[in-house]
Amino acid sequence: MGNEKKNTSKAAAKAAKKQKAEAKTSKKEKKKSKKTTDAPSEDEDLEAILDKMNREWEDAHKVTEELVEGPPSRRANATLTPCPSGNYLWCIGGEFFSDDGKAYFYNDVYRYNPDKDEWRKFVSPTCPGPRSAHAVVASAAGGGKLFLFGGEFSSLHQNTFHHYRDFWCFDISTHSWDRLDTKIRPTARSGHRMAMWKHYIVLFGGFYDPGHRTQYLNDTWVFDTQEYKWRQIEFKDIDRKPSARSGFSFLSTPEGIVLHGGYCKEYIKGKRPMGIMLDDTWFLRMSLETSQSPPLSAVSSDSLGLKWERRKKPSFAPHVRSGCTMSLWSAKGIGVLFGGVTDDDRDEESLESVFWNDLYGYQLAGNGRWQSMLLKKLKKAGRGGKRKVAAIQQGEPPVSDGDDDGVKTQEAKNTEVPDVDPDDPILTAPMPRYNAMLAVLKNTLYIYGGIFERGSREYTLDDFYLIQLDKLERYTCLKHSGIVIPAEGDESSSDEDVEGVGSDEDDEGVGSDEDGDGDNETWVGEDDAVLKLKKLDESHNDEGADKPIDMRVSAHMILFIKHHEVSAQATAFMGVSKDTARSAEDVISTPELGETLALFYARSREYWTQKAHGVSDNRGKQLRRDGFSFAEERYAEYKPILKEVEKILAEAGLDEDEMRAGAAQTGAGGGIMPSRNRR
């Protein structure tokens, strides 16, 4: 009986085990079958995801094109670049400083078609942030591309100032931007220059301003457009190389790149900083090495060899100046230089400046050679040959007429000829200026805007000129300037957009003043010649002075307006947080950029505990809790402001470490005004 029960129990156990195994097998088969059945739906889901991603990319890169009336609004330190794949000019970014102390930065893209004399504006949701003093270089590869690096940006009221270190590529065929993020890249900077040599982008110099002292740079970087990689070129200590600088000329040749001039500041302990205008010329010799050829120098990056060589100063050269960057006339292998400014700031009380509007060419080949590009005067019948051309003086600054405020401008005068010929081509020349934007298309030089100073005031110009370099007959004004500049000594008077300048009493040409009082007026191009501007009345008020016409607002500025309250607080916070005169209590009770609540409380625990002790009878752990509550409230109050500050810094292309470093190191916002006056 017992054996039977035991056998029955074993059989039941076996049957249960078998049933369990069958259920497990069945479950696996069902699962496998379900996977097979679901496979097509997963493919469908993947297709939907890819389709959604494509739509999102298209929305982010959707470009709107708009035909505009004329050149961009008044601005300085933008870029004007010849198109590598068509007969166009591309203008990107820039800045404008209004009379009421506001700074406007732009990120718009304009294209000029000289065949139709028309400007078009391109807007894309994905684009670089507003900036000025950036660098752009063109490449004909892939249908044409523009590469942009760096630049600077400040808040509306100039409380904060940032440098970018982001790198962008503009596809000319699609008019869309793409940001190129690489782990290794140049540091943040402005005023640098880039040039294209074969498929390499070479970047040199610039400056970085943390607020207390401007740091000028002389590092050399190379970006390979085939491998999409940046690398810094390290030279030996014994190798010669250019000194640190910004605002120089940087022109490509078949053998390498020519660097000329620039500007920097000299800092000597116990003395005020001195501006230095540079007039040296260097050649960066470049070669692609082969296994048979010996290395050009010890400096090589893969197969690329680079070596700096200093060129001898020629016997003839333009007067030393800054604020003038040459544009490449590739058909002739010549760098074209226009305008600039020569400063004399030997003492702290006065800064004497000479502004230029002369034209020079620099032969890039060989050891380099300067040539003066004077306008040719057409022959006239019955004159008995050529008359002497009233050309702009080259080389020596003009002599002052005596009572002036230290600012001198060039004059197109020929003392030997009492009456000025109205057909004299020199009368078509743009007024003197510095930081004009130049570009050469085929054999034509285009000149847009620039800056002129009268006394302590700065005038951003918006006129647009061209000149045929192969003929040098006369300048053609494509867009007249509407800027009225007061006579010397009247710089306190306001200037406003010219309306009705062409009245009868203003129709006289240059040199028509018989009483010799022409020195009291400044000239701006109008019609076929140069029109005289009236001396402004000192009683004129400042309303509407120097305000830009049709001011364009970028997407970033719209964002500022949309979040005006928080942004204003963020801007104020960024300015106040850098003030060295802050009290110790204010410093310890205010969260810092990048600081979490835990870090903030750990840094300021004693302060909040003492504050809680003053209003509470609690002691020990409860007192610390009360203190933490105070700290938490303070942190919550500043949290949206800190987020807005991080957003502003992120737009400047800074990573988290740089944000924290910038918040700790940057000086007060008062450094903005000197930054924009840098040559």
XYZ file of C-alpha atoms in Angstrom:
679
model
C 0.000 0.000 0.000
C 2.785 2.359 0.944
C 4.747 1.543 -2.215
C 1.728 2.254 -4.393
C 1.275 5.703 -2.841
C 4.956 6.435 -3.311
C 4.835 5.439 -6.996
C 1.700 7.527 -7.568
C 3.397 10.541 -5.995
C 6.447 10.145 -8.232
C 4.303 9.865 -11.350
C 2.388 13.007 -10.421
C 5.632 14.888 -9.849
C 6.955 13.769 -13.220
C 3.715 14.767 -14.937
C 3.790 18.195 -13.261
C 7.407 18.675 -14.267
C 6.639 17.683 -17.852
C 3.642 20.010 -17.953
C 5.770 22.870 -16.623
C 8.445 22.254 -19.260
C 5.818 22.199 -22.012
C 4.317 25.470 -20.712
C 7.772 27.050 -20.680
C 8.463 25.892 -24.237
C 5.089 27.164 -25.376
C 5.753 30.515 -23.760
C 9.118 30.834 -25.554
C 7.518 29.988 -28.883
C 4.777 32.534 -28.332
C 7.344 35.155 -27.424
C 9.403 34.333 -30.489
C 6.314 34.397 -32.660
C 5.312 37.745 -31.198
C 8.765 39.194 -31.966
C 8.472 38.018 -35.560
C 4.975 39.471 -35.831
C 6.020 42.779 -34.255
C 9.115 43.251 -36.444
C 7.315 45.104 -39.265
C 5.668 47.499 -36.780
C 9.084 48.268 -35.265
C 10.353 49.092 -38.739
C 7.339 51.312 -39.211
C 8.082 53.058 -35.904
C 11.718 53.573 -36.950
C 10.608 55.122 -40.242
C 8.259 57.449 -38.359
C 11.072 58.487 -36.015
C 13.412 59.201 -38.924
C 10.696 61.131 -40.713
C 10.073 63.204 -37.581
C 13.795 63.902 -37.207
C 14.007 65.031 -40.834
C 11.048 67.385 -40.388
C 12.595 68.860 -37.235
C 15.931 69.404 -39.042
C 14.153 71.078 -41.967
C 12.250 73.380 -39.585
C 15.477 74.316 -37.798
C 17.192 75.069 -41.129
C 14.277 76.687 -42.916
C 15.553 79.851 -44.588
C 13.529 82.921 -45.458
C 14.796 85.241 -48.172
C 13.822 88.912 -48.331
C 14.602 91.623 -50.855
C 15.646 94.774 -48.937
C 15.888 98.382 -50.077
C 19.593 98.969 -49.604
C 22.722 98.032 -47.672
C 22.456 96.835 -44.053
C 21.666 99.387 -41.358
C 24.503 101.410 -39.848
C 27.049 99.134 -38.257
C 30.745 98.598 -37.686
C 33.036 95.584 -37.394
C 30.898 93.402 -39.656
C 32.445 91.208 -42.372
C 32.160 91.809 -46.125
C 33.253 88.694 -48.018
C 33.430 87.972 -51.773
C 31.377 84.927 -52.740
C 33.594 81.975 -53.799
C 30.915 80.576 -56.121
C 29.315 83.619 -57.755
C 29.472 87.351 -58.313
C 28.128 88.349 -54.881
C 29.199 89.932 -51.608
C 28.174 88.515 -48.220
C 27.799 90.806 -45.182
C 27.466 89.161 -41.750
C 26.913 90.604 -38.262
C 28.246 93.884 -36.889
C 27.541 96.345 -34.082
C 26.030 99.792 -33.589
C 26.373 102.056 -30.541
C 23.646 104.679 -30.215
C 23.946 108.105 -28.620
C 22.031 106.961 -25.538
C 24.745 104.396 -24.771
C 22.959 101.292 -26.040
C 24.802 98.566 -27.915
C 23.105 96.719 -30.765
C 24.695 93.551 -32.124
C 23.543 91.758 -35.267
C 23.569 88.217 -36.624
C 21.819 88.881 -39.934
C 23.153 87.734 -43.307
C 22.996 89.976 -46.392
C 23.929 89.256 -49.994
C 24.724 91.981 -52.510
C 24.302 91.382 -56.243
C 26.327 94.034 -58.136
C 24.783 93.032 -61.481
C 21.322 94.026 -60.211
C 22.503 96.449 -57.496
C 20.243 94.700 -54.993
C 20.562 93.454 -51.412
C 18.854 90.350 -50.055
C 18.543 89.258 -46.436
C 18.563 85.608 -45.321
C 17.132 84.495 -41.972
C 17.396 81.010 -40.468
C 16.341 79.702 -37.015
C 19.727 77.997 -36.749
C 22.415 80.664 -36.931
C 25.305 82.214 -34.969
C 24.432 84.627 -32.162
C 24.721 88.427 -32.619
C 28.361 89.504 -32.781
C 31.008 91.823 -34.170
C 34.787 91.675 -34.738
C 34.471 88.044 -35.837
C 36.344 86.459 -38.752
C 34.902 84.913 -41.923
C 36.716 83.038 -44.681
C 35.324 81.631 -47.946
C 35.880 78.233 -49.553
C 34.758 77.214 -53.055
C 34.474 73.534 -52.066
C 31.053 71.880 -51.990
C 29.266 74.624 -53.910
C 30.741 77.379 -51.754
C 30.931 77.814 -48.000
C 31.626 80.597 -45.502
C 33.355 79.668 -42.251
C 32.894 81.943 -39.208
C 34.772 81.887 -35.907
C 34.629 83.957 -32.719
C 33.697 87.592 -32.235
C 32.266 89.583 -29.362
C 28.889 90.503 -27.871
C 27.697 92.815 -25.114
C 24.393 93.368 -23.382
C 22.154 96.246 -24.462
C 23.453 98.600 -21.765
C 27.035 97.261 -21.963
C 27.057 95.855 -18.443
C 28.566 92.622 -19.724
C 30.984 91.774 -22.491
C 31.716 88.332 -23.912
C 33.911 86.723 -26.542
C 32.727 83.807 -28.660
C 34.691 80.671 -29.471
C 32.079 78.927 -31.618
C 32.712 77.822 -35.198
C 30.043 77.899 -37.929
C 29.712 76.951 -41.582
C 27.319 78.751 -43.958
C 26.325 76.706 -47.010
C 25.937 79.160 -49.889
C 23.836 76.782 -52.005
C 21.202 76.224 -49.264
C 21.745 79.505 -47.333
C 21.758 77.508 -44.090
C 24.067 77.480 -41.056
C 25.611 74.511 -39.255
C 27.593 74.710 -36.045
C 30.834 72.731 -36.098
C 31.576 71.511 -32.585
C 35.033 70.075 -32.013
C 36.687 69.115 -28.754
C 39.886 70.962 -29.696
C 39.429 74.528 -30.956
C 40.912 78.024 -30.534
C 40.118 79.999 -27.400
C 37.491 82.761 -27.355
C 38.638 85.959 -29.088
C 37.834 88.992 -31.253
C 39.796 90.944 -33.846
C 41.502 87.814 -35.192
C 41.880 86.973 -38.879
C 41.458 83.827 -40.975
C 42.725 82.931 -44.452
C 42.167 79.950 -46.746
C 45.192 78.059 -48.099
C 44.304 75.006 -50.219
C 41.845 73.095 -47.988
C 43.195 74.564 -44.726
C 41.789 77.488 -42.744
C 44.568 79.336 -40.912
C 43.643 81.487 -37.884
C 45.994 83.919 -36.156
C 45.931 86.411 -33.287
C 43.116 88.556 -31.939
C 42.430 89.676 -28.397
C 40.555 88.565 -25.292
C 39.310 91.096 -22.761
C 38.456 89.701 -19.295
C 37.705 93.238 -18.095
C 40.814 94.424 -16.300
C 43.414 94.046 -19.046
C 43.226 93.208 -22.733
C 45.164 90.083 -23.669
C 46.468 90.146 -27.250
C 47.202 86.795 -28.875
C 49.743 85.474 -31.390
C 48.842 81.798 -31.608
C 48.437 80.012 -34.950
C 45.663 77.487 -35.587
C 44.831 75.336 -38.612
C 41.461 73.779 -39.477
C 41.379 70.955 -42.020
C 38.126 71.256 -43.999
C 38.474 67.644 -45.154
C 38.987 66.089 -41.727
C 37.035 68.778 -39.815
C 39.689 69.083 -37.134
C 41.387 72.056 -35.449
C 45.008 71.890 -34.350
C 47.301 74.469 -32.826
C 50.677 74.922 -34.481
C 53.463 74.970 -31.916
C 56.660 76.757 -32.962
C 60.055 76.399 -31.341
C 61.276 79.121 -28.991
C 64.083 79.962 -31.392
C 61.686 80.352 -34.339
C 60.724 83.900 -35.310
C 57.033 84.746 -35.322
C 54.804 87.851 -35.270
C 54.036 89.542 -31.962
C 50.541 89.473 -30.459
C 48.052 91.757 -32.239
C 44.550 92.244 -33.622
C 43.007 94.036 -36.607
C 45.770 93.101 -39.067
C 45.733 92.110 -42.757
C 45.908 88.380 -43.518
C 46.017 87.474 -47.222
C 46.488 84.121 -48.915
C 49.010 83.443 -51.704
C 49.919 80.194 -53.521
C 52.987 79.779 -51.281
C 51.440 80.798 -47.956
C 49.879 83.778 -46.151
C 50.989 87.414 -45.824
C 50.388 89.215 -42.503
C 50.710 92.996 -42.260
C 50.214 95.587 -39.532
C 47.680 95.460 -36.740
C 47.200 96.974 -33.313
C 47.964 96.087 -29.691
C 48.354 97.751 -26.307
C 51.556 97.927 -24.331
C 51.246 97.488 -20.569
C 54.110 98.828 -18.457
C 53.880 98.680 -14.679
C 53.211 102.088 -13.184
C 52.206 103.613 -16.531
C 48.955 103.841 -18.433
C 48.419 101.397 -21.348
C 49.736 102.694 -24.673
C 48.196 101.859 -28.031
C 50.759 100.526 -30.512
C 50.232 100.713 -34.292
C 52.174 97.985 -36.054
C 53.565 98.219 -39.593
C 55.663 95.065 -39.851
C 55.052 92.433 -42.525
C 55.385 88.654 -42.151
C 55.024 85.684 -44.465
C 53.753 82.303 -43.249
C 55.379 79.916 -45.704
C 53.295 76.761 -46.076
C 53.923 73.495 -47.865
C 52.439 70.030 -48.133
C 55.310 67.648 -47.491
C 56.009 64.531 -49.526
C 58.125 61.592 -48.415
C 60.930 62.639 -50.778
C 61.088 66.333 -49.859
C 62.880 67.516 -46.699
C 60.709 69.132 -44.027
C 60.232 72.901 -44.340
C 60.814 73.348 -40.625
C 60.541 71.468 -37.403
C 56.929 72.609 -37.265
C 54.689 70.252 -39.157
C 51.232 68.848 -38.658
C 50.921 65.569 -40.550
C 52.056 66.573 -44.042
C 51.611 70.332 -43.523
C 54.727 72.440 -42.939
C 54.645 76.045 -41.677
C 57.343 78.624 -41.063
C 57.129 82.359 -40.247
C 59.456 84.705 -42.151
C 59.738 88.441 -41.511
C 59.848 90.661 -44.576
C 62.091 93.707 -44.819
C 60.372 97.070 -44.671
C 60.413 98.631 -48.164
C 61.679 102.152 -48.793
C 58.171 103.294 -49.724
C 55.176 102.404 -47.528
C 51.976 104.044 -46.286
C 52.178 106.125 -43.123
C 51.837 103.878 -40.058
C 48.173 103.446 -39.162
C 45.606 101.065 -37.713
C 41.947 100.321 -38.415
C 42.631 99.262 -41.997
C 42.517 95.671 -43.211
C 43.556 94.884 -46.772
C 41.270 93.033 -49.181
C 42.706 90.599 -51.731
C 42.646 91.557 -55.425
C 43.275 87.986 -56.512
C 43.417 88.724 -60.260
C 46.593 90.779 -59.711
C 47.949 89.205 -56.522
C 47.629 92.562 -54.716
C 46.341 93.469 -51.278
C 44.254 96.673 -51.421
C 44.366 99.046 -48.438
C 41.966 101.954 -47.895
C 41.760 104.546 -45.093
C 42.703 103.960 -41.463
C 43.673 106.184 -38.555
C 46.978 107.366 -37.104
C 46.842 108.048 -33.355
C 49.220 110.093 -31.250
C 48.438 109.534 -27.573
C 51.735 110.461 -25.926
C 50.024 112.051 -22.948
C 46.859 111.378 -20.988
C 45.235 114.726 -21.747
C 44.881 114.506 -25.516
C 44.622 112.010 -28.340
C 45.430 113.422 -31.748
C 44.150 111.390 -34.677
C 44.608 111.665 -38.420
C 41.957 109.896 -40.501
C 42.809 108.719 -43.999
C 40.974 108.043 -47.249
C 43.911 107.150 -49.471
C 44.312 103.969 -51.501
C 47.370 101.675 -51.658
C 48.243 98.336 -53.192
C 50.688 95.760 -51.824
C 52.287 93.282 -54.224
C 52.160 89.968 -52.349
C 54.715 88.053 -54.418
C 58.443 88.072 -53.762
C 59.542 90.332 -50.924
C 56.446 92.527 -51.266
C 56.190 96.046 -52.638
C 53.860 98.986 -51.928
C 52.372 101.168 -54.641
C 50.224 104.280 -54.366
C 46.928 103.913 -56.240
C 46.186 107.520 -57.241
C 43.114 108.393 -59.267
C 43.794 109.240 -62.911
C 42.545 112.569 -64.175
C 40.901 112.534 -67.575
C 42.346 114.772 -70.302
C 40.301 117.796 -71.316
C 40.236 119.337 -74.791
C 41.812 122.796 -75.105
C 43.746 122.546 -71.859
C 47.124 121.991 -73.489
C 47.881 118.701 -71.854
C 47.353 117.187 -68.412
C 46.655 119.272 -65.344
C 48.259 118.401 -62.080
C 46.129 115.867 -60.180
C 44.954 117.056 -56.765
C 45.717 113.787 -55.029
C 45.400 112.937 -51.370
C 48.727 113.338 -49.639
C 50.475 110.036 -48.962
C 52.911 109.468 -46.149
C 52.999 112.584 -43.965
C 50.019 113.645 -41.837
C 48.435 116.984 -42.776
C 49.385 120.048 -40.771
C 46.735 121.520 -38.478
C 45.388 124.986 -39.181
C 45.903 126.002 -35.599
C 42.893 126.058 -33.290
C 41.503 122.550 -33.227
C 40.624 119.844 -30.716
C 43.348 117.441 -31.758
C 41.461 115.716 -34.589
C 42.715 116.411 -38.096
C 41.290 115.248 -41.391
C 42.935 115.026 -44.786
C 42.115 117.669 -47.366
C 42.144 117.208 -51.118
C 43.751 120.580 -51.894
C 46.274 121.811 -54.402
C 47.588 125.133 -53.263
C 48.967 125.824 -56.711
C 45.462 125.777 -58.240
C 43.152 128.354 -56.611
C 39.973 127.003 -58.201
C 39.061 123.327 -57.932
C 37.931 121.567 -61.062
C 34.422 120.122 -60.431
C 35.372 117.175 -62.643
C 38.412 116.360 -60.526
C 38.012 112.631 -59.634
C 39.461 113.229 -56.167
C 36.154 114.883 -55.268
C 34.442 111.497 -55.636
C 36.575 109.901 -52.883
C 34.791 108.744 -49.704
C 35.408 110.818 -46.598
C 38.278 109.667 -44.302
C 37.460 106.781 -41.963
C 38.810 103.689 -40.251
C 37.511 100.113 -39.976
C 35.822 100.381 -43.371
C 34.610 97.023 -44.738
C 36.383 96.173 -48.011
C 35.891 93.449 -50.613
C 37.188 92.986 -54.142
C 35.052 91.249 -56.789
C 36.886 90.688 -60.068
C 38.488 94.125 -60.630
C 36.119 96.188 -58.476
C 36.733 97.342 -54.900
C 33.640 97.822 -52.718
C 33.793 100.015 -49.586
C 31.001 99.923 -47.018
C 30.706 102.091 -43.903
C 33.440 102.610 -41.342
C 33.956 104.928 -38.380
C 34.899 108.597 -38.157
C 35.608 110.518 -34.946
C 35.171 114.196 -34.216
C 36.506 115.123 -30.801
C 35.058 112.692 -28.281
C 32.250 111.540 -30.556
C 32.193 108.548 -32.833
C 30.167 108.359 -36.052
C 29.287 105.042 -37.663
C 28.942 105.521 -41.418
C 26.631 103.657 -43.795
C 27.682 104.847 -47.259
C 28.563 102.362 -50.013
C 31.169 102.992 -52.735
C 32.890 101.165 -55.555
C 35.951 101.878 -57.689
C 37.308 100.045 -60.741
C 40.842 99.117 -59.677
C 42.034 98.420 -63.201
C 40.999 101.936 -64.293
C 41.240 104.101 -61.128
C 39.175 106.858 -62.770
C 36.710 107.780 -60.018
C 34.724 106.451 -57.084
C 31.026 105.682 -57.606
C 28.703 106.207 -54.644
C 26.025 103.485 -54.601
C 24.451 104.685 -51.361
C 24.929 108.115 -49.790
C 25.482 108.595 -46.102
C 22.757 110.289 -44.106
C 25.101 111.214 -41.274
C 25.689 114.867 -40.440
C 29.030 115.482 -38.759
C 29.425 118.870 -37.055
C 32.344 121.155 -37.793
C 35.477 120.991 -35.662
C 34.893 122.500 -32.239
C 31.162 121.754 -32.468
C 31.322 118.068 -31.627
C 28.972 118.672 -28.714
C 26.214 119.450 -31.185
C 23.994 116.581 -32.168
C 23.966 115.000 -35.580
C 20.842 113.783 -37.266
C 19.865 112.095 -40.493
C 20.120 114.526 -43.382
C 16.845 115.606 -44.898
C 16.804 118.067 -47.737
C 20.562 118.489 -47.767
C 20.385 119.311 -51.408
C 18.975 122.807 -50.870
C 20.247 125.722 -52.940
C 22.574 127.024 -50.273
C 24.261 123.610 -50.096
C 24.784 123.083 -53.802
C 28.319 124.417 -53.907
C 31.170 122.006 -54.540
C 34.375 121.417 -52.654
C 36.661 124.412 -52.575
C 33.905 126.882 -53.473
C 34.451 128.781 -50.228
C 36.171 131.924 -51.382
C 36.828 133.046 -47.831
C 38.897 129.929 -47.162
C 36.603 128.753 -44.363
C 36.275 125.227 -45.682
C 38.023 123.767 -42.658
C 34.873 124.253 -40.582
C 32.886 121.686 -42.506
C 32.933 117.918 -42.971
C 32.046 116.347 -46.296
C 29.799 113.389 -47.052
C 29.226 111.973 -50.541
C 26.032 113.137 -52.311
C 24.971 112.977 -55.994
C 27.904 112.993 -58.448
C 30.242 115.120 -56.359
C 30.781 115.884 -52.680
C 28.156 117.982 -50.909
C 28.902 120.486 -48.147
C 27.171 119.870 -44.804
C 25.933 122.758 -42.685
C 27.504 123.639 -39.391
C 24.967 122.571 -36.762
C 23.528 125.034 -34.271
C 24.798 124.472 -30.724
C 21.253 124.889 -29.444
C 20.160 121.749 -31.324
C 18.921 119.119 -28.883
C 20.093 115.506 -28.917
C 16.741 113.862 -29.645
C 16.990 111.293 -32.398
C 20.717 111.828 -32.874
C 22.678 109.018 -34.506
C 19.747 106.589 -34.303
C 19.901 103.851 -36.911
C 17.405 103.892 -39.748
C 15.278 100.763 -39.996
C 17.051 99.121 -37.091
C 16.871 95.371 -37.545
C 16.158 93.244 -34.470
C 17.693 89.798 -34.304
C 16.100 86.689 -32.864
C 18.262 87.086 -29.760
C 17.092 90.672 -29.259
C 13.458 89.507 -29.572
C 14.218 86.966 -26.875
C 15.569 89.773 -24.688
C 12.392 91.798 -25.207
C 10.175 88.788 -24.561
C 11.900 88.087 -21.254
C 12.708 91.725 -20.546
C 12.189 91.624 -16.811
C 14.323 88.554 -16.121
C 16.951 89.632 -18.645
C 17.205 93.066 -17.099
C 17.731 91.454 -13.709
C 20.281 89.046 -15.220
C 22.155 91.898 -16.884
C 22.160 93.881 -13.656
C 23.322 90.781 -11.766
C 26.221 90.221 -14.197
C 27.333 93.802 -13.789
C 26.916 93.970 -10.003
C 28.425 90.535 -9.350
C 31.741 91.771 -10.834
C 31.832 95.009 -8.846
C 34.895 94.992 -6.622
C 33.244 97.573 -4.344
C 30.534 95.140 -3.148
C 30.170 94.627 0.584
C 31.262 91.365 2.199
C 27.657 90.693 3.224
C 26.422 91.110 -0.351
C 29.102 88.763 -1.695
C 28.429 85.965 0.779
C 24.613 86.198 0.601
C 24.371 86.118 -3.218
C 24.558 82.857 -5.234
C 27.320 82.669 -7.827
C 27.058 81.463 -11.381
C 27.272 77.666 -11.578
C 26.741 77.315 -7.807
C 24.205 74.728 -6.612
C 22.033 75.252 -3.531
C 24.249 72.859 -1.552
C 27.440 74.703 -2.514
C 25.822 78.082 -1.844
C 24.688 77.009 1.636
C 28.066 75.416 2.453
C 29.801 78.700 1.564
C 27.370 80.948 3.455
C 26.197 78.674 6.316
C 27.511 80.881 9.138
C 25.867 83.978 7.663
C 22.406 82.361 7.467
C 22.750 80.762 10.903
C 23.503 84.182 12.418
C 20.555 85.686 10.543
C 18.247 82.956 11.863
C 19.604 83.457 15.389
C 18.571 87.127 15.241
C 14.919 86.352 14.531
C 14.403 82.976 16.228
C 14.764 81.437 19.701
C 15.653 78.034 18.237
C 19.035 76.498 18.890
C 21.176 73.636 17.577
C 19.866 71.570 14.677
C 16.608 73.536 14.407
C 18.542 76.825 14.175
C 20.607 75.411 11.304
C 17.384 74.323 9.584
C 16.033 77.857 9.913
C 19.281 79.164 8.430
C 19.010 76.718 5.533
C 15.450 77.935 4.884
C 16.744 81.500 4.553
C 19.465 80.334 2.147
C 16.928 78.305 0.142
C 14.642 81.345 -0.232
C 17.561 83.495 -1.357
C 18.672 80.873 -3.881
C 15.121 80.458 -5.254
C 14.949 84.232 -5.695
C 18.098 84.243 -7.855
C 17.558 80.933 -9.688
C 15.721 82.363 -12.765
C 18.282 85.182 -12.980
C 21.189 82.708 -12.858
C 19.558 80.612 -15.594
C 19.220 83.695 -17.794
C 22.875 84.583 -17.152
C 23.911 81.051 -18.162
C 21.841 81.424 -21.333
C 23.583 84.705 -22.187
C 26.988 83.135 -21.609
C 26.014 80.032 -23.598
C 25.151 82.303 -26.530
C 28.703 83.555 -26.256
C 29.924 80.019 -26.971
C 31.274 79.399 -23.464
C 31.199 76.003 -21.789
C 30.445 75.478 -18.085
C 34.059 75.834 -16.932
C 34.442 79.073 -18.883
C 31.157 80.376 -17.445
C 32.414 79.867 -13.922
C 35.845 81.250 -14.768
C 34.291 84.213 -16.552
C 32.010 84.961 -13.623
C 34.971 84.898 -11.267
C 37.515 86.737 -13.413
C 35.688 89.238 -15.597
C 36.036 92.835 -14.560
C 33.289 95.428 -14.364
C 31.190 96.171 -17.416
C 32.823 99.531 -17.763
C 35.358 97.857 -20.025
C 32.917 97.907 -22.923
C 33.550 101.408 -24.199
C 37.328 100.969 -24.578
C 36.729 97.619 -26.277
C 34.721 99.082 -29.117
C 37.201 101.918 -29.645
C 40.006 99.453 -30.212
C 41.618 99.945 -33.574
